[in-house]
CSV table of C-alpha atoms in Angstrom, one decimal:
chain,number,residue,atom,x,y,z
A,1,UNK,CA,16.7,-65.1,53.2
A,2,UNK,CA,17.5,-64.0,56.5
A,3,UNK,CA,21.0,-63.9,57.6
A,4,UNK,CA,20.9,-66.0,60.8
A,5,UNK,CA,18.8,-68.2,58.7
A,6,UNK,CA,21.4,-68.4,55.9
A,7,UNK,CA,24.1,-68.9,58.5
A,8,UNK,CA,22.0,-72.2,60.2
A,9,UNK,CA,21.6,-73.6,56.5
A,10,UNK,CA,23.0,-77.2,55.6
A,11,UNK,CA,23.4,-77.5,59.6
A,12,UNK,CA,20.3,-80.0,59.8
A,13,UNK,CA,20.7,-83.8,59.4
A,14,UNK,CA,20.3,-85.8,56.4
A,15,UNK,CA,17.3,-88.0,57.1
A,16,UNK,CA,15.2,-87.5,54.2
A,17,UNK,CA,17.9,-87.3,51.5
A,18,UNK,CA,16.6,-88.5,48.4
A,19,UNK,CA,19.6,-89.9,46.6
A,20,UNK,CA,22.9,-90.5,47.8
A,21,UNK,CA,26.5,-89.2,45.9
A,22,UNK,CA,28.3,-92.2,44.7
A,23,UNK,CA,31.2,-90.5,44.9
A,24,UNK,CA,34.3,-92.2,47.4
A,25,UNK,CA,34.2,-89.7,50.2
A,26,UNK,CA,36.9,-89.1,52.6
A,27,UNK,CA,35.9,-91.6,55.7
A,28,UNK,CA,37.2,-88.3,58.1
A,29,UNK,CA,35.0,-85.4,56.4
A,30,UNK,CA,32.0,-86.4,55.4
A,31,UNK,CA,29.8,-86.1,58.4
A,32,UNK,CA,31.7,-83.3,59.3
A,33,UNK,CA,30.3,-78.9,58.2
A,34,UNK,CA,32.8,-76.6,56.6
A,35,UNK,CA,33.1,-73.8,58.1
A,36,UNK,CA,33.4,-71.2,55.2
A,37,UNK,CA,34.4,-67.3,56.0
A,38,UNK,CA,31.4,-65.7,54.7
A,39,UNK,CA,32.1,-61.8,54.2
A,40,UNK,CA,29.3,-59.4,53.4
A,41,UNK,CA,28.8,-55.6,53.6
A,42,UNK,CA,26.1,-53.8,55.2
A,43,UNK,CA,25.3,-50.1,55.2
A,44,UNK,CA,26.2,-47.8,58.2
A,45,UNK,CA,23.3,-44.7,59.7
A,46,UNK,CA,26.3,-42.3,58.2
A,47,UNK,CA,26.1,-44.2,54.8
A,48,UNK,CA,29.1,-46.0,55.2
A,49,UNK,CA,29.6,-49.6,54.9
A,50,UNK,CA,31.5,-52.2,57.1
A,51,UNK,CA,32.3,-55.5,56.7
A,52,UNK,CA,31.0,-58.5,58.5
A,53,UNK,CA,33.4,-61.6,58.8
A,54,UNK,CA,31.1,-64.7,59.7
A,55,UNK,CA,31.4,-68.5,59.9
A,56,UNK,CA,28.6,-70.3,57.8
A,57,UNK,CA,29.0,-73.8,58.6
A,58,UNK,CA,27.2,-75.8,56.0
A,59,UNK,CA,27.1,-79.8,55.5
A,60,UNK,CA,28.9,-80.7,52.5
A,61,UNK,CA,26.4,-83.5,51.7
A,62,UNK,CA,23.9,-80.3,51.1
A,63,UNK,CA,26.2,-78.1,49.1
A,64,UNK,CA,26.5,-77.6,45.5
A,65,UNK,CA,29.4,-76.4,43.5
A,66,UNK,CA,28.3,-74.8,40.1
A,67,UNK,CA,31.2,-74.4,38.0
A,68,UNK,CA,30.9,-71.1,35.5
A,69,UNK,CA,31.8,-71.0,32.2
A,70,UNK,CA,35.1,-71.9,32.7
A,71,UNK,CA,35.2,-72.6,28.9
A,72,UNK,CA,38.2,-73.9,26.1
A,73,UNK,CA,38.8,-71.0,24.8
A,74,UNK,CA,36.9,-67.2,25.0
A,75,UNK,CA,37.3,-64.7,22.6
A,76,UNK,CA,39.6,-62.3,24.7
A,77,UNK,CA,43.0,-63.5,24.9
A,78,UNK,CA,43.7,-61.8,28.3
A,79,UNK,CA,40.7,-64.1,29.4
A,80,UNK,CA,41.5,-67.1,28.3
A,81,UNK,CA,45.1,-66.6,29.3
A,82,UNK,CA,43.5,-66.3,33.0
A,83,UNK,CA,41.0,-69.3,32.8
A,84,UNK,CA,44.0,-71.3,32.0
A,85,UNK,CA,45.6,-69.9,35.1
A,86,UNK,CA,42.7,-70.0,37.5
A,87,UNK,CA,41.5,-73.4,36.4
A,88,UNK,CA,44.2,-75.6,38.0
A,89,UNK,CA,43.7,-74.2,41.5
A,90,UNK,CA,39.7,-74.5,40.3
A,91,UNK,CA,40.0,-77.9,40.2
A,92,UNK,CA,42.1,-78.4,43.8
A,93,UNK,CA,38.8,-76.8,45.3
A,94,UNK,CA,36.0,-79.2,43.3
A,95,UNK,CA,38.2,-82.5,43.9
A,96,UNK,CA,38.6,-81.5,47.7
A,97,UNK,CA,34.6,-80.4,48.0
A,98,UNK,CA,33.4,-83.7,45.7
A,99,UNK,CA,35.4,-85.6,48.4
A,100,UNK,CA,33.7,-84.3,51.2
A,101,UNK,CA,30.7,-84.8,49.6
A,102,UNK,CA,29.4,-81.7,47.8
A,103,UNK,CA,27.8,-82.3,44.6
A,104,UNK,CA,29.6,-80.6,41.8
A,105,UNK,CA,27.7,-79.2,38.4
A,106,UNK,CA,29.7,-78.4,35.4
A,107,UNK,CA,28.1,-75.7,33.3
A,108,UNK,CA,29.8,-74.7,30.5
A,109,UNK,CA,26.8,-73.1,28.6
A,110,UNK,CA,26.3,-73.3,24.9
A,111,UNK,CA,28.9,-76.3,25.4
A,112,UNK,CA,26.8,-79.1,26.3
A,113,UNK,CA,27.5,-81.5,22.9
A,114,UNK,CA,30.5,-83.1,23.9
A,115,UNK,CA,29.0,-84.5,26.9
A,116,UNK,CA,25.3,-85.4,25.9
A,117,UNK,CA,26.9,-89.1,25.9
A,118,UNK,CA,27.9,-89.1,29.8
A,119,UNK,CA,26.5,-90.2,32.5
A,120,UNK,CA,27.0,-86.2,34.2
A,121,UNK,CA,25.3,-84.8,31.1
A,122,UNK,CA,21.8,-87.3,31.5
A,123,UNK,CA,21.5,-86.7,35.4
A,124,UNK,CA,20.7,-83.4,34.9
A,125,UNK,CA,18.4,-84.4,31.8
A,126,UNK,CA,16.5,-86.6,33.4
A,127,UNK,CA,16.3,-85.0,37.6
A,128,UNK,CA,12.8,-84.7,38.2
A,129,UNK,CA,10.6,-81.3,37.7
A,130,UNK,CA,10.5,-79.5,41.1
A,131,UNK,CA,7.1,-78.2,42.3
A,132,UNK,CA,8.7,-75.4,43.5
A,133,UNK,CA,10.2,-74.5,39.6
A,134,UNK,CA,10.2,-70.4,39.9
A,135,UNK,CA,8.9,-69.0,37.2
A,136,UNK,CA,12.2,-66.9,35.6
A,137,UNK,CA,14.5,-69.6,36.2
A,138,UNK,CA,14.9,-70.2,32.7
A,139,UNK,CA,16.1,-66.6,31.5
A,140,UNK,CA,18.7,-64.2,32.9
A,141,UNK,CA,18.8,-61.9,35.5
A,142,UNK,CA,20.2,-58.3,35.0
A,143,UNK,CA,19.3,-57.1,38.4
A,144,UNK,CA,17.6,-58.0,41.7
A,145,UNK,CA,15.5,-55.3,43.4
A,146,UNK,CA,18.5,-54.8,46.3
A,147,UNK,CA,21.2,-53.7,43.4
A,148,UNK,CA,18.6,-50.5,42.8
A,149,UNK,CA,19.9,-49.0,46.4
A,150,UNK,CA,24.0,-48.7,44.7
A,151,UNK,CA,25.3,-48.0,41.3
A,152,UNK,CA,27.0,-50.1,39.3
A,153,UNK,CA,30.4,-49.9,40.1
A,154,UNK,CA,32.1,-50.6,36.8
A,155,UNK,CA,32.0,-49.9,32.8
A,156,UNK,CA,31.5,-53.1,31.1
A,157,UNK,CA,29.7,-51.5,27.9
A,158,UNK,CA,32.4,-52.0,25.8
A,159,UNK,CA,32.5,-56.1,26.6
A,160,UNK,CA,35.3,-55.8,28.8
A,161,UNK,CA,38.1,-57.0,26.9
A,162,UNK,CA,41.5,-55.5,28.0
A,163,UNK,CA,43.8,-57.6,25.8
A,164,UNK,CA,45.8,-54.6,23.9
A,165,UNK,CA,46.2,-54.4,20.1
A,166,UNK,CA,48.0,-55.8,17.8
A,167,UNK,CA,48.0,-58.9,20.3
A,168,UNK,CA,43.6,-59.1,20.2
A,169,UNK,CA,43.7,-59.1,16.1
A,170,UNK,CA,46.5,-61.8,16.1
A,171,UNK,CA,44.2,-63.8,18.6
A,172,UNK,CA,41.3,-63.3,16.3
A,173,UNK,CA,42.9,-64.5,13.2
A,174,UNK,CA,44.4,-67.3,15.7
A,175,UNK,CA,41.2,-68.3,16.2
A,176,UNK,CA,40.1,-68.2,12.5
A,177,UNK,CA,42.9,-70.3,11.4
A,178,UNK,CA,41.6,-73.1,14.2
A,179,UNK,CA,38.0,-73.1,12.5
A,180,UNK,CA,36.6,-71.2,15.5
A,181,UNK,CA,34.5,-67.9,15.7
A,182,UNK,CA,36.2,-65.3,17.1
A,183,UNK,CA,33.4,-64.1,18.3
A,184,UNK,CA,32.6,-67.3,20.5
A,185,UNK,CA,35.3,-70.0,19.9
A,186,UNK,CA,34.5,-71.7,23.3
A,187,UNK,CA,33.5,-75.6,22.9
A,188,UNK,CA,33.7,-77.2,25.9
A,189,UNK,CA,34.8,-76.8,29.8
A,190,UNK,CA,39.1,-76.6,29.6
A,191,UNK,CA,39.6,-80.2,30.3
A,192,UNK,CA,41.7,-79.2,33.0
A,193,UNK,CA,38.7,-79.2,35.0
A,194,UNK,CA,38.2,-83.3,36.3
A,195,UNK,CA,34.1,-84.2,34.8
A,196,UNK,CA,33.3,-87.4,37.2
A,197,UNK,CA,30.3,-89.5,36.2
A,198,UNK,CA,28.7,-88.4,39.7
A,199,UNK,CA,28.6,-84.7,39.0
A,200,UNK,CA,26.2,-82.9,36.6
A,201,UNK,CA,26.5,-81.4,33.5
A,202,UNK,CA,23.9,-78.5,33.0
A,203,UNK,CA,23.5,-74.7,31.2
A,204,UNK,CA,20.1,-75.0,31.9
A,205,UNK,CA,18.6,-73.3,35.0
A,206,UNK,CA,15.9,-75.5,35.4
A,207,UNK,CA,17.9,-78.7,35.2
A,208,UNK,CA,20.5,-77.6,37.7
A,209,UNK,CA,17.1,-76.0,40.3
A,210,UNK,CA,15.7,-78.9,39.6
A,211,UNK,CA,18.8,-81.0,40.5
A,212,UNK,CA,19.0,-78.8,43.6
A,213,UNK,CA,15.8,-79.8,44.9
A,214,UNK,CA,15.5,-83.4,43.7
A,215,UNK,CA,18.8,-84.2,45.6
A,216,UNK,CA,18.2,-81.5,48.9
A,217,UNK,CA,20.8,-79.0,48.2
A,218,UNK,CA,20.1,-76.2,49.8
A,219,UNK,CA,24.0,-74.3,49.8
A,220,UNK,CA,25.1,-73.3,46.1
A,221,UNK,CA,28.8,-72.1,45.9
A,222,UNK,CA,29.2,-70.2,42.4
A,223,UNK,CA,33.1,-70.7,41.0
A,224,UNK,CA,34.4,-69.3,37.5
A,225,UNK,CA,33.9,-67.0,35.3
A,226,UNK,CA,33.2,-63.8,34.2
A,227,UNK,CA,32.0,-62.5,37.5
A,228,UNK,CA,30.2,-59.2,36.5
A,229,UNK,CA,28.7,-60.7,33.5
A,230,UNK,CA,27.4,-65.0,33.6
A,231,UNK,CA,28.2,-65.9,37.1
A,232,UNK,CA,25.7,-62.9,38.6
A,233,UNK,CA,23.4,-63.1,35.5
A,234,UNK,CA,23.2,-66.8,34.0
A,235,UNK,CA,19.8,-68.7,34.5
A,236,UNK,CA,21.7,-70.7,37.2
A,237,UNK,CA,24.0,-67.3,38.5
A,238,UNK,CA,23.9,-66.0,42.0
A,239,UNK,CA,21.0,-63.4,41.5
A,240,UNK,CA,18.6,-66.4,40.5
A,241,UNK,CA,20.0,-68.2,43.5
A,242,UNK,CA,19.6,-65.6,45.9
A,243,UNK,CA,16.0,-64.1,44.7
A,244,UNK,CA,14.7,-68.0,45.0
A,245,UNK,CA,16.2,-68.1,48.7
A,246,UNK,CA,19.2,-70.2,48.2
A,247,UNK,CA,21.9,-69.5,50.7
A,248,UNK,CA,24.5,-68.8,47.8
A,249,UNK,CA,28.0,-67.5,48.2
A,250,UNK,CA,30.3,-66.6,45.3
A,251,UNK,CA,34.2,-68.0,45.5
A,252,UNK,CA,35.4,-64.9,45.4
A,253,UNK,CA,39.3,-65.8,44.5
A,254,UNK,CA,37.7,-68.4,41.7
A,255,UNK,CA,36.5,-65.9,39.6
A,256,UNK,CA,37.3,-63.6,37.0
A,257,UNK,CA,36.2,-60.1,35.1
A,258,UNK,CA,35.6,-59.0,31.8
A,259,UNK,CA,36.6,-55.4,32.6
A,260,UNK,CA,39.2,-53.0,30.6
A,261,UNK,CA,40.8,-50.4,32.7
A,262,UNK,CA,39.9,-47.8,30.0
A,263,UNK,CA,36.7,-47.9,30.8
A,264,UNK,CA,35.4,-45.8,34.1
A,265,UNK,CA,36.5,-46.5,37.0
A,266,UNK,CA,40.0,-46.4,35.2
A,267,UNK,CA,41.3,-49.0,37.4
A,268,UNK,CA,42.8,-51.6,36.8
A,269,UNK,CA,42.0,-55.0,36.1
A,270,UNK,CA,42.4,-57.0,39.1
A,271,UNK,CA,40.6,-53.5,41.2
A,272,UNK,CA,37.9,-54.0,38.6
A,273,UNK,CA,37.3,-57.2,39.9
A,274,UNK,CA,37.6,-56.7,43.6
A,275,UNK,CA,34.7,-53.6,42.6
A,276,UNK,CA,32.4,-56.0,41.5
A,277,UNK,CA,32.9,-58.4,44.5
A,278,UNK,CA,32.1,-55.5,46.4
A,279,UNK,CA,28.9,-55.3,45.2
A,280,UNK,CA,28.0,-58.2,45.2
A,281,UNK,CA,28.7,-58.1,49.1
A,282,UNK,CA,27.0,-55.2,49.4
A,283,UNK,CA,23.8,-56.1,47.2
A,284,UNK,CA,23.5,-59.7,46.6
A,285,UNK,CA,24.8,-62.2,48.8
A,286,UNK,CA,27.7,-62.9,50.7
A,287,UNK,CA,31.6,-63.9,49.6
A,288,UNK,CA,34.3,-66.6,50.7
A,289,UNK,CA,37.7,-68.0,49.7
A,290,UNK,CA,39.1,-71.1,48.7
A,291,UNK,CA,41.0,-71.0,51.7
A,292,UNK,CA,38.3,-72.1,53.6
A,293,UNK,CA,38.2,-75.9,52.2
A,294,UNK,CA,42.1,-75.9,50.9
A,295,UNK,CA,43.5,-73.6,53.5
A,296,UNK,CA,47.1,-71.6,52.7
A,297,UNK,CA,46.1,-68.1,50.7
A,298,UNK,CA,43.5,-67.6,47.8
A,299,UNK,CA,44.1,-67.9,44.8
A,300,UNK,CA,45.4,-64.8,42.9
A,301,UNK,CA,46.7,-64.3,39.5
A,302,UNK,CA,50.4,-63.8,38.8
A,303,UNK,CA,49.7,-60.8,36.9
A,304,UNK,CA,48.0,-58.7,40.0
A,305,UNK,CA,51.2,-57.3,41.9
A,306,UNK,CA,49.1,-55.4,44.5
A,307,UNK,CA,49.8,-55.8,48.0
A,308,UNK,CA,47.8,-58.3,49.9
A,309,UNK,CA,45.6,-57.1,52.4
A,310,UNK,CA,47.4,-57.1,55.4
């Protein structure tokens, strides 16, 4: 999609909408765009790259919020330590966007059981198939054609786990004792995350495009987790989004990696992340903060003691 054309997206009216969001919206915000600080990268003649601060004003009422498997419980402690920690300030940002009107899709994949009862869980069942289905919506995406221009900028080959030992085995056998497999104890969304019976509950990428197009949802903001790993890849990740034309923008300060700081680069965790971001600027599609919708600073974790960027 072409930037001015991303950058115009959601602007239009909403004549046409097909369903409405029963959701009680704030009676100040809901006609009204947010204007979210999109930054990208682009490459200079002397193959350097600089970055492009923009304003993408997009109607709320044609935005969706996809919320990445922010699951229970993961099998690295370090990660699940930081989902708990992110998923607070998570929530801040879907209550404030569901009150403005966005439409909010919880997708914990491989965690949908819990929920098949709830009203969230059948709208996405029962959304009507979209003409326009692509054909690889259903499967992941390891790469779009714009990623073959860089290299990857971390090692995630070893799953990315940077908990240290003895503390991983003792989460392991933690997790044994609790009846789960440590290999994938997730099974559900952490509950700190609100459900509301107007959102959607979906690991399927052709439920959640065909929610996208049934309700006219042009704008997809990805939040969660783990960046370099299910929000770019997943069925319903950003390189689906952006290779089907979606204007798509990742949350970049709602997100997480599964990267170990012995692996190459050699950096460490937090840098791991901001690598990947990086690339996905550079490659994929642009970034923003929560500070756009919240205001005050991003989020950040407690355990990345670098300086903020002045």
């Amino acid at each position: 999609m072409q930037r001015r054309a991303f950058l115009r997206a959601g602007t239009v009216g909403l004549a046409g909408l097909a369903l409405t969001v029963p959701a009680p919206l704030r009676a100040d915000a809901a006609p009204h765009p947010i204007a979210w600080q999109a930054r990208r990268r682009t490459e200079q003649p002397d193959g350097t790259w600089k970055i492009i601060e923009e304003t993408a004003s997009w109607a709320p009422r044609q935005t969706a919020v996809i919320i990445c498997d922010m699951w229970d419980l993961h099998h690295c402690k370090n990660a699940t330590d930081r989902v708990a920690e992110l998923a607070p300030h998570l929530n801040r940002f879907v209550v404030e966007a569901r009150s403005r009107g966005a439409f909010i899709i919880h997708a914990p994949s491989s965690c949908l059981t819990p929920y098949e009862h709830l009203p969230a869980r059948r709208r996405a069942q029962e959304a009507p198939k979209a003409p326009n289905l692509p054909p690889e919506i259903s499967s992941w995406c390891h790469r779009i054609p714009a990623e073959e221009n860089g290299t990857y900028p971390i090692d995630q080959s070893d799953g990315g786990c940077d908990t240290p030992e003895p503390a991983q085995t003792e989460w392991s056998n933690w997790l044994k004792a609790q009846g789960r497999n440590p290999n994938a104890p997730w099974l559900r969304q952490i509950d700190v995350i609100e459900i509301r019976d107007e959102d959607a509950i979906s690991d399927s990428g052709v439920e959640i495009w065909n929610l996208l197009e049934h309700r006219q949802l042009p704008n997809v903001l990805l939040v969660g987790v783990h960046t370099n790993m299910c929000v770019l890849g997943r069925p319903f990740g950003l390189r689906r989004m952006v290779e089907n034309g979606r204007p798509t923008m990742l949350v970049r300060d709602l997100t997480d990696t599964m990267y170990n700081p012995k692996s190459w680069p050699h950096v460490d965790h937090f840098t791991g992340t901001d690598l990947i971001v990086e690339h996905i600027e550079k490659y994929v599609c642009p970034t923003t903060t929560s500070a756009s919708l919240l205001g005050g600073q991003p989020f950040r974790f407690r355990d990345d003691r670098r300086p903020r960027p002045t």
